[in-house]
Coordinates of C-alpha atoms in Angstrom, one line a residue:
M1 CA -0.7 28.3 2.8
S2 CA 0.4 31.2 0.6
V3 CA 3.4 30.7 -1.6
V4 CA 5.6 33.5 -2.8
I5 CA 8.4 32.9 -5.4
T6 CA 10.3 36.1 -6.1
E7 CA 10.5 37.1 -9.7
P8 CA 14.2 36.8 -10.5
N9 CA 14.3 33.3 -9.0
D10 CA 11.3 32.4 -11.2
H11 CA 13.1 33.2 -14.4
E12 CA 16.3 31.6 -13.1
Q13 CA 14.3 28.4 -12.4
H14 CA 12.8 28.3 -15.9
D15 CA 16.2 28.7 -17.5
H16 CA 17.5 25.8 -15.4
E17 CA 14.6 23.7 -16.3
H18 CA 15.2 24.2 -20.1
E19 CA 18.9 23.6 -19.6
H20 CA 18.2 20.2 -17.9
H21 CA 15.4 19.1 -20.2
D22 CA 18.1 18.7 -22.9
H23 CA 20.3 16.6 -20.6
K24 CA 18.1 13.6 -20.1
P25 CA 19.9 10.5 -21.5
A26 CA 17.9 8.7 -24.2
G27 CA 16.3 5.3 -24.1
I28 CA 16.9 2.7 -21.4
K29 CA 20.0 4.5 -19.9
R30 CA 17.7 7.3 -18.7
W31 CA 15.8 4.8 -16.5
L32 CA 18.8 2.6 -15.5
Y33 CA 21.0 5.5 -14.3
T34 CA 18.4 8.1 -13.3
T35 CA 18.7 9.8 -9.9
N36 CA 15.6 12.0 -10.6
H37 CA 12.9 11.6 -8.1
K38 CA 10.1 11.8 -10.8
D39 CA 11.7 9.1 -13.0
I40 CA 12.2 6.9 -10.0
G41 CA 8.6 7.5 -8.8
T42 CA 7.3 6.6 -12.2
M43 CA 9.4 3.4 -12.2
Y44 CA 8.0 2.4 -8.8
L45 CA 4.4 3.0 -9.9
V46 CA 4.8 1.1 -13.2
F47 CA 6.5 -1.8 -11.4
A48 CA 3.7 -1.8 -8.8
L49 CA 1.0 -1.9 -11.5
I50 CA 2.8 -4.9 -13.2
M51 CA 3.0 -6.7 -9.9
F52 CA -0.7 -5.9 -9.1
F53 CA -1.6 -7.7 -12.3
I54 CA 0.7 -10.7 -11.6
G55 CA -0.7 -11.0 -8.0
G56 CA -4.2 -10.5 -9.4
A57 CA -3.7 -13.3 -11.9
M58 CA -2.8 -15.6 -9.0
A59 CA -6.0 -14.5 -7.2
M60 CA -7.9 -15.4 -10.3
V61 CA -6.4 -19.0 -10.1
I62 CA -7.6 -19.2 -6.5
R63 CA -11.1 -18.0 -7.3
L64 CA -11.3 -20.3 -10.4
E65 CA -10.5 -23.3 -8.2
L66 CA -13.1 -22.2 -5.6
F67 CA -15.8 -21.4 -8.2
Q68 CA -17.2 -24.9 -7.5
P69 CA -16.7 -27.5 -4.7
G70 CA -14.4 -30.4 -5.4
M71 CA -11.0 -30.3 -7.0
Q72 CA -11.4 -28.6 -10.3
F73 CA -8.4 -27.0 -11.9
V74 CA -5.2 -27.1 -9.8
E75 CA -3.5 -29.5 -7.3
P76 CA -3.7 -28.5 -3.6
H77 CA 0.0 -28.0 -3.5
F78 CA -0.1 -25.5 -6.4
F79 CA -3.1 -23.8 -4.8
N80 CA -1.0 -23.2 -1.7
Q81 CA 1.7 -21.7 -3.8
M82 CA -0.8 -19.3 -5.3
T83 CA -2.2 -18.1 -2.0
T84 CA 1.4 -17.7 -0.7
V85 CA 2.8 -15.8 -3.6
H86 CA -0.4 -13.8 -4.2
G87 CA 0.0 -12.4 -0.7
L88 CA 3.7 -11.8 -0.9
I89 CA 3.4 -10.0 -4.3
M90 CA 0.4 -7.8 -3.3
V91 CA 2.0 -6.7 0.0
F92 CA 5.6 -6.3 -1.0
G93 CA 5.3 -5.9 -4.8
A94 CA 2.1 -3.9 -5.3
V95 CA 1.0 -1.8 -2.3
M96 CA 4.4 -0.9 -0.8
P97 CA 6.1 0.1 -4.1
A98 CA 3.1 2.1 -5.2
F99 CA 3.2 4.1 -2.0
T100 CA 6.9 4.6 -2.4
G101 CA 6.4 5.7 -6.0
L102 CA 3.9 8.3 -4.8
A103 CA 6.3 9.4 -2.1
N104 CA 9.2 9.8 -4.6
W105 CA 7.1 11.8 -7.0
M106 CA 5.2 14.0 -4.6
I107 CA 7.1 14.6 -1.4
P108 CA 9.9 16.8 -2.9
M109 CA 7.3 18.8 -4.8
M110 CA 5.1 19.2 -1.7
I111 CA 7.9 20.4 0.6
G112 CA 9.6 22.6 -2.1
A113 CA 12.7 20.4 -2.4
P114 CA 14.7 20.0 -5.6
D115 CA 14.9 16.2 -5.3
M116 CA 15.2 13.4 -2.7
A117 CA 18.1 13.8 -0.2
L118 CA 19.9 10.6 -1.3
P119 CA 19.3 10.3 -5.1
R120 CA 21.8 7.6 -5.9
M121 CA 20.6 5.4 -3.1
N122 CA 17.1 6.1 -4.4
N123 CA 18.0 4.6 -7.8
W124 CA 19.5 1.5 -6.0
S125 CA 16.5 1.0 -3.8
F126 CA 14.3 0.7 -6.8
W127 CA 16.5 -1.3 -9.1
I128 CA 17.1 -4.2 -6.7
L129 CA 13.3 -4.8 -6.5
P130 CA 12.8 -6.3 -10.0
F131 CA 15.5 -8.8 -9.1
A132 CA 13.8 -9.7 -5.7
F133 CA 10.5 -10.5 -7.5
L134 CA 12.2 -12.3 -10.4
I135 CA 13.8 -14.6 -7.8
L136 CA 10.5 -15.1 -6.0
L137 CA 8.5 -15.8 -9.2
L138 CA 11.2 -18.1 -10.7
S139 CA 11.1 -20.2 -7.5
L140 CA 7.6 -21.3 -8.7
F141 CA 9.3 -23.3 -11.5
M142 CA 11.7 -25.2 -9.3
P143 CA 11.3 -28.9 -8.7
G144 CA 8.9 -29.1 -5.7
G145 CA 7.5 -25.7 -6.6
G146 CA 7.7 -22.3 -4.9
P147 CA 6.8 -21.3 -1.4
S148 CA 3.6 -22.9 -0.3
F149 CA 3.4 -22.0 3.4
G150 CA 1.3 -18.8 3.3
W151 CA 2.7 -15.3 3.0
T152 CA 3.0 -15.4 6.8
F153 CA 5.4 -18.5 6.4
Y154 CA 4.6 -19.9 9.9
A155 CA 7.2 -22.4 11.2
P156 CA 7.2 -25.5 11.0
L157 CA 5.5 -25.2 7.6
S158 CA 8.3 -22.9 6.4
T159 CA 11.1 -24.9 8.1
T160 CA 10.5 -28.7 8.6
Y161 CA 7.9 -29.1 5.9
S162 CA 8.9 -26.6 3.2
G163 CA 10.4 -27.3 -0.3
D164 CA 13.9 -26.5 -1.7
S165 CA 12.7 -23.1 -2.9
T166 CA 12.6 -21.7 0.7
A167 CA 16.2 -20.4 0.3
L168 CA 15.1 -18.3 -2.7
F169 CA 12.1 -17.0 -0.9
V170 CA 14.3 -15.9 2.1
F171 CA 16.8 -14.2 -0.3
S172 CA 14.0 -12.4 -2.1
V173 CA 12.4 -11.1 1.1
H174 CA 15.8 -9.9 2.3
I175 CA 16.2 -7.8 -0.9
M176 CA 12.7 -6.4 -0.5
G177 CA 13.6 -5.4 3.1
I178 CA 16.8 -3.7 2.1
S179 CA 14.9 -1.7 -0.6
S180 CA 12.3 -0.7 2.0
I181 CA 14.8 0.4 4.6
M182 CA 16.8 2.5 2.0
G183 CA 13.5 4.1 0.8
A184 CA 12.5 4.9 4.3
I185 CA 15.8 6.5 5.2
N186 CA 15.5 8.6 2.1
V187 CA 12.0 9.8 3.0
I188 CA 13.1 10.7 6.6
V189 CA 16.2 12.6 5.6
T190 CA 14.4 14.4 2.8
I191 CA 11.5 15.6 5.0
W192 CA 13.8 16.4 7.9
N193 CA 16.4 18.5 6.0
M194 CA 15.0 19.7 2.7
R195 CA 11.7 21.6 3.5
A196 CA 11.5 25.0 1.8
P197 CA 12.0 28.1 4.1
G198 CA 8.7 28.6 6.1
M199 CA 7.6 25.0 5.6
T200 CA 7.4 24.3 9.3
W201 CA 6.4 20.8 10.7
M202 CA 2.8 21.8 11.2
K203 CA 2.5 23.3 7.8
M204 CA 3.5 20.1 6.0
P205 CA 0.8 18.4 3.9
L206 CA -0.8 15.4 5.6
F207 CA 0.6 13.0 2.9
V208 CA 4.1 14.2 3.9
W209 CA 3.4 13.6 7.6
T210 CA 1.9 10.1 7.1
W211 CA 4.8 9.1 5.0
F212 CA 7.3 10.5 7.5
I213 CA 5.8 8.4 10.3
T214 CA 5.5 5.4 8.0
A215 CA 9.2 5.6 7.2
F216 CA 10.0 5.4 10.9
L217 CA 7.8 2.3 11.2
L218 CA 9.6 0.7 8.2
I219 CA 13.1 1.4 9.7
M220 CA 12.0 -0.2 13.0
V221 CA 10.3 -3.4 11.7
M222 CA 12.0 -4.4 8.5
P223 CA 15.1 -5.6 10.5
V224 CA 12.7 -7.8 12.5
L225 CA 11.4 -9.4 9.3
A226 CA 15.0 -9.9 8.2
G227 CA 15.8 -11.6 11.5
V228 CA 12.8 -13.9 11.4
V229 CA 13.4 -15.0 7.8
T230 CA 17.1 -15.6 8.7
M231 CA 16.0 -17.8 11.6
V232 CA 13.8 -19.8 9.2
L233 CA 16.8 -20.1 6.8
T234 CA 19.1 -21.4 9.6
D235 CA 16.4 -23.8 11.0
K236 CA 15.9 -25.3 7.6
Y237 CA 19.5 -25.4 6.2
F238 CA 21.9 -25.1 9.1
G239 CA 20.6 -27.2 11.9
T240 CA 19.5 -24.5 14.3
S241 CA 16.2 -25.0 16.2
F242 CA 14.8 -21.6 17.0
F243 CA 11.3 -22.9 16.1
D244 CA 11.7 -26.6 16.8
A245 CA 10.6 -27.9 20.2
A246 CA 12.8 -31.0 19.8
G247 CA 15.9 -28.8 19.9
G248 CA 14.6 -26.5 22.7
G249 CA 13.0 -24.0 20.4
D250 CA 9.4 -22.9 20.1
P251 CA 7.2 -22.7 17.0
V252 CA 5.0 -20.1 18.7
L253 CA 8.1 -17.9 19.1
F254 CA 8.0 -17.6 15.3
Q255 CA 4.5 -16.1 15.4
H256 CA 5.5 -13.5 18.0
I257 CA 8.6 -12.3 16.0
F258 CA 6.7 -12.4 12.7
W259 CA 3.7 -10.4 13.9
F260 CA 5.9 -7.9 15.8
F261 CA 7.0 -7.0 12.2
G262 CA 3.6 -7.9 10.7
H263 CA 1.3 -5.7 12.6
P264 CA 3.2 -2.4 12.2
E265 CA 3.5 -3.6 8.5
V266 CA -0.2 -3.4 8.0
Y267 CA -0.2 0.2 9.3
I268 CA 2.7 0.9 6.9
M269 CA 0.3 -0.1 4.2
I270 CA -2.6 2.2 5.4
L271 CA -1.0 5.4 6.8
P272 CA 0.1 6.8 3.4
A273 CA -3.5 6.1 2.3
F274 CA -4.8 8.3 5.1
G275 CA -2.5 11.0 3.8
I276 CA -3.8 10.7 0.3
V277 CA -7.4 10.9 1.4
S278 CA -6.6 13.9 3.6
A279 CA -5.3 15.6 0.4
I280 CA -8.2 14.7 -1.9
I281 CA -11.2 15.3 0.4
P282 CA -10.4 19.0 1.1
T283 CA -9.8 19.7 -2.6
F284 CA -13.1 18.4 -3.8
A285 CA -15.1 19.7 -0.8
R286 CA -13.3 23.1 -1.3
K287 CA -12.6 23.4 2.4
R288 CA -9.5 23.3 4.5
L289 CA -9.0 19.9 6.2
F290 CA -10.9 19.8 9.5
G291 CA -8.7 19.1 12.5
Y292 CA -5.2 19.2 10.9
A293 CA -3.3 18.9 14.2
S294 CA -5.4 16.1 15.5
M295 CA -4.8 14.2 12.2
V296 CA -1.0 14.4 12.8
Y297 CA -1.4 13.3 16.4
A298 CA -3.8 10.5 15.4
T299 CA -1.3 9.2 12.8
A300 CA 1.5 9.2 15.4
S301 CA -0.7 7.5 18.0
I302 CA -1.6 4.7 15.5
A303 CA 2.1 4.2 14.8
I304 CA 3.0 3.9 18.5
L305 CA 0.1 1.6 19.3
S306 CA 0.9 -0.6 16.3
F307 CA 3.8 -2.0 18.3
L308 CA 1.5 -3.1 21.2
V309 CA -1.0 -5.2 19.4
W310 CA 0.8 -7.9 17.5
A311 CA -0.5 -10.9 19.4
H312 CA -4.1 -10.3 18.4
H313 CA -3.1 -12.5 15.5
M314 CA -2.4 -15.3 18.0
F315 CA -5.5 -15.5 20.3
T316 CA -5.9 -19.2 19.5
T317 CA -2.3 -20.2 20.4
G318 CA -3.0 -20.6 24.1
M319 CA -1.5 -17.4 25.5
P320 CA -1.9 -16.6 29.2
V321 CA -5.2 -14.8 29.9
F322 CA -3.5 -11.6 31.0
A323 CA -1.7 -11.4 27.7
T324 CA -4.9 -12.0 25.7
L325 CA -6.7 -9.3 27.7
F326 CA -3.8 -6.8 27.2
F327 CA -3.8 -7.4 23.4
M328 CA -7.5 -7.2 23.2
Y329 CA -7.8 -3.8 24.9
A330 CA -4.7 -2.4 23.1
T331 CA -6.2 -3.4 19.7
M332 CA -9.5 -1.8 20.5
L333 CA -7.7 1.4 21.5
I334 CA -6.3 1.8 18.0
A335 CA -9.9 2.3 16.8
V336 CA -9.9 5.7 18.7
P337 CA -7.3 7.6 16.6
T338 CA -8.6 5.9 13.4
G339 CA -12.1 7.1 14.4
V340 CA -10.7 10.6 14.8
K341 CA -9.5 10.5 11.2
V342 CA -12.8 9.3 9.8
F343 CA -14.6 12.0 11.8
N344 CA -12.3 14.7 10.5
W345 CA -12.8 13.6 6.8
V346 CA -16.6 13.7 7.3
A347 CA -16.4 17.0 9.1
T348 CA -14.2 18.4 6.2
M349 CA -17.0 17.5 3.8
W350 CA -19.7 18.9 6.0
R351 CA -21.4 21.8 4.2
G352 CA -18.6 21.8 1.6
A353 CA -19.1 22.7 -2.1
M354 CA -18.5 19.1 -3.1
T355 CA -18.0 17.8 -6.6
F356 CA -17.6 14.1 -7.5
E357 CA -14.6 13.7 -9.9
V358 CA -13.0 10.2 -10.0
P359 CA -10.4 10.9 -7.3
M360 CA -13.2 12.0 -4.9
M361 CA -15.3 9.0 -5.8
F362 CA -12.5 6.6 -4.8
A363 CA -11.7 8.7 -1.7
L364 CA -15.4 8.5 -0.6
A365 CA -15.5 4.8 -1.3
F366 CA -12.3 4.5 0.8
I367 CA -13.9 6.2 3.8
V368 CA -17.0 4.0 3.8
L369 CA -15.4 0.6 2.9
F370 CA -12.2 1.1 4.9
T371 CA -14.5 1.8 7.9
I372 CA -16.3 -1.5 7.3
G373 CA -12.9 -3.2 7.4
G374 CA -12.2 -1.3 10.6
F375 CA -15.4 -2.6 12.2
S376 CA -14.7 -6.2 11.3
G377 CA -11.2 -5.6 12.8
L378 CA -12.9 -4.5 16.1
M379 CA -14.9 -7.7 16.0
L380 CA -11.7 -9.8 15.5
A381 CA -10.1 -8.0 18.5
I382 CA -12.6 -9.5 20.9
T383 CA -10.8 -12.6 22.1
P384 CA -13.6 -15.0 22.7
A385 CA -15.3 -14.1 19.4
D386 CA -12.0 -14.5 17.6
F387 CA -12.0 -18.2 18.4
Q388 CA -15.0 -18.4 15.9
Y389 CA -13.5 -16.1 13.3
H390 CA -9.8 -17.2 13.4
D391 CA -8.5 -18.8 10.2
T392 CA -11.9 -18.5 8.4
Y393 CA -12.9 -16.4 5.4
F394 CA -14.1 -13.7 7.9
V395 CA -10.5 -12.8 8.4
V396 CA -9.9 -12.8 4.6
A397 CA -12.9 -10.4 4.2
H398 CA -11.6 -8.2 6.9
F399 CA -8.1 -7.6 5.6
H400 CA -9.2 -7.3 2.0
Y401 CA -11.6 -4.5 2.9
V402 CA -8.7 -2.6 4.5
L403 CA -6.1 -3.5 1.9
V404 CA -8.2 -3.5 -1.4
T405 CA -10.9 -0.9 -0.7
G406 CA -8.4 0.7 1.7
A407 CA -4.9 0.8 0.4
I408 CA -5.5 0.0 -3.3
F409 CA -8.5 2.4 -3.6
S410 CA -6.4 5.2 -2.1
I411 CA -3.5 4.5 -4.5
V412 CA -5.9 4.5 -7.5
A413 CA -7.5 7.8 -6.1
A414 CA -4.0 9.3 -5.8
V415 CA -3.1 8.3 -9.4
Y416 CA -6.3 9.9 -10.8
Y417 CA -5.6 13.0 -8.6
W418 CA -2.0 13.6 -9.6
L419 CA -1.9 12.1 -13.1
P420 CA -2.8 15.4 -14.8
K421 CA 0.2 17.0 -13.0
W422 CA 2.4 14.1 -14.1
T423 CA 1.4 13.9 -17.7
G424 CA 0.1 17.4 -18.4
N425 CA -3.1 15.9 -19.7
M426 CA -6.5 15.4 -18.1
Y427 CA -7.6 11.7 -18.0
D428 CA -10.9 10.6 -19.6
E429 CA -13.5 11.4 -16.9
T430 CA -16.1 9.1 -18.3
L431 CA -13.8 6.1 -18.5
G432 CA -12.6 6.9 -15.0
Q433 CA -16.2 6.8 -13.7
W434 CA -16.7 3.5 -15.5
H435 CA -13.6 2.2 -13.7
F436 CA -14.9 3.4 -10.4
W437 CA -18.4 2.0 -10.6
C438 CA -17.3 -1.4 -12.0
S439 CA -14.6 -1.7 -9.3
L440 CA -17.0 -0.6 -6.5
I441 CA -19.7 -3.1 -7.4
S442 CA -17.5 -6.0 -8.1
V443 CA -15.2 -5.5 -5.1
N444 CA -18.2 -5.8 -2.8
M445 CA -19.5 -8.9 -4.6
L446 CA -16.1 -10.3 -4.1
F447 CA -15.4 -9.6 -0.4
F448 CA -18.7 -8.9 1.4
P449 CA -20.1 -12.5 1.1
M450 CA -16.8 -13.8 2.6
H451 CA -18.0 -12.5 6.0
F452 CA -20.9 -14.9 5.8
V453 CA -19.1 -18.0 4.7
G454 CA -16.4 -17.3 7.2
L455 CA -18.9 -17.0 10.1
A456 CA -20.5 -20.2 8.9
G457 CA -17.1 -21.9 9.3
M458 CA -15.4 -22.0 5.9
P459 CA -11.6 -22.1 6.6
R460 CA -9.2 -20.0 4.6
R461 CA -6.3 -21.3 2.4
I462 CA -8.1 -24.5 1.6
P463 CA -8.7 -25.5 -2.1
D464 CA -12.0 -27.3 -1.4
Y465 CA -15.0 -26.7 0.8
A466 CA -18.2 -28.2 2.1
L467 CA -21.2 -28.2 -0.3
Q468 CA -23.2 -25.7 1.6
F469 CA -20.8 -23.0 0.6
A470 CA -21.1 -23.6 -3.1
D471 CA -23.5 -20.8 -4.1
F472 CA -21.7 -18.2 -2.1
N473 CA -18.3 -19.1 -3.6
A474 CA -19.6 -19.1 -7.2
F475 CA -21.0 -15.5 -6.5
I476 CA -17.6 -14.5 -4.9
S477 CA -15.6 -15.8 -7.8
I478 CA -17.8 -13.9 -10.3
G479 CA -17.2 -10.8 -8.3
G480 CA -13.5 -11.5 -8.4
F481 CA -13.3 -12.0 -12.2
L482 CA -15.3 -8.8 -12.7
F483 CA -13.0 -6.9 -10.3
G484 CA -10.0 -8.2 -12.2
L485 CA -11.4 -7.2 -15.6
S486 CA -12.4 -3.7 -14.2
Q487 CA -8.7 -2.9 -13.7
L488 CA -8.2 -3.2 -17.4
I489 CA -10.3 0.0 -17.8
F490 CA -7.7 1.6 -15.4
V491 CA -4.8 0.6 -17.6
W492 CA -6.6 2.0 -20.7
V493 CA -7.2 5.3 -18.9
L494 CA -3.5 5.5 -18.0
I495 CA -2.3 4.8 -21.5
K496 CA -4.8 7.2 -23.1
C497 CA -3.8 9.9 -20.6
A498 CA -0.1 9.4 -21.2
R499 CA -0.7 9.7 -25.0
G500 CA -2.6 13.0 -24.9
G501 CA -5.9 14.6 -24.1
V502 CA -7.2 17.9 -22.8
K503 CA -4.3 19.9 -21.5
A504 CA -4.3 20.3 -17.7
T505 CA -3.9 23.7 -16.0
D506 CA -1.2 24.3 -13.5
Q507 CA -3.6 24.1 -10.6
V508 CA -5.5 21.1 -12.2
W509 CA -8.3 21.0 -9.6
E510 CA -10.2 24.1 -8.6
G511 CA -9.8 24.1 -4.8
A512 CA -6.4 22.3 -4.8
E513 CA -3.9 23.8 -2.4
G514 CA -0.2 23.1 -2.0
L515 CA 3.2 23.6 -3.7
E516 CA 2.7 20.8 -6.2
W517 CA -0.1 22.8 -7.8
E518 CA 2.2 25.9 -8.2
V519 CA 4.5 24.2 -10.7
P520 CA 3.6 23.8 -14.4
S521 CA 1.7 20.8 -15.7
P522 CA 3.3 18.5 -16.7
A523 CA 5.7 19.0 -13.8
P524 CA 9.2 20.0 -15.2
Y525 CA 12.0 17.5 -14.9
H526 CA 13.6 19.7 -12.2
T527 CA 11.4 21.6 -9.8
F528 CA 12.3 24.1 -7.0
E529 CA 16.0 24.3 -7.8
T530 CA 15.5 27.7 -6.1
P531 CA 13.4 27.0 -3.0
P532 CA 10.0 28.7 -2.8
V533 CA 9.4 30.9 0.3
I534 CA 6.3 29.9 2.2
K535 CA 4.5 32.7 4.2

């Protein structure tokens, strides 16, 4: 993609930039009132990092309790609150806001737009989030404790048997959903209307494409989540019986509605990761992405198929055989477009002039480890085998491979990749490599043995276990503590890079292509006020 910005516009743009640099409000007001996509992107990313550590602290409580058999440190009821809130925070507070922050920062720069299409709504969609999570976290301090029914909040656990904090949980999920829907609308309108002249659909960077498709998924499934939490609310507090057989309802109906949201949701958490990896691999292999069009079609296929697989979470509920067969085959079909992506990433690297900077290391780890998670997903798709895996640590291993070494690794890769463009400084490569290797080793110590204890029958979400699992759990917990500590290196890298360092060039990475590498480093507060022309 060649970019031509005519000279007069260039000078004009720089004048505008200097003009605007002087007009940033000082202090907290800048952040409270900002409508600038870069400020909002930064706030999302910082918020996600804070939530990552809070959710991680809860995971540390879980692993501390499971370090040895018997009841060691916490009450079972509190353990259940930890597993529940850890899941909610990591999904809605860490992974999704991090991807939204990357979208805000990068999409306008990648398509040559001056900002997001709906900047004031952008501000609002961020600023309601801290309140949603404040409500969720404060519910832990209520009499009877916070939500303790798992992040999937199955009825009747969340209705008949739940504590008084359920109303706060429902309110908090509603706010998160509103934020997601507004963010998704913004992404769609921005990409649809604000691409620079010559930036046709099939010239858009893959990160833009994956986010565009993700935004449609969000708009379609967030209202389903809102519906199901509202039904939980009315069942608990207003005498309805959507999920109560005694009143003519059906508890399994809850699972169908929840997973109709929940399965597209897990693709919402991985599609932007595919876009990130599709940006990083070509840069460090110094080759164009192999099979661009097939990547776009594969992403769209995954999105469409994601609506046809939800009941693979429910093979053990006694569905009709025809239904289980349908969901088994549909689930296995999703492996095809995903396999296309993995093939294309490997083909991109084939005979490339590869270098192994930190973003590339995380992207390579993503490909290998996400694929492991994909394979265990294929195993789970096989209905008769799933009777053995269901509700064991095998499932925990599966979704943490796709969410930690998948989603989280891709977010970390993206931060290392774009950080020099954001701050104008190169990060410390040695510290970054330390962060990578410590994370890689510890994350596999943490999650790989879970496959084995799961297959041997250790159930998930239980604070105690049979003695034969003791050695494995001690090993898993040590991996968990090491992985948590490794993320402190990441924080130090970020602080150090924000404070200074070797100045980054405009292109940052030799081999990087795209509009974001045409603007200065650090990226000016306002970019592309005059749209670039793409030939």
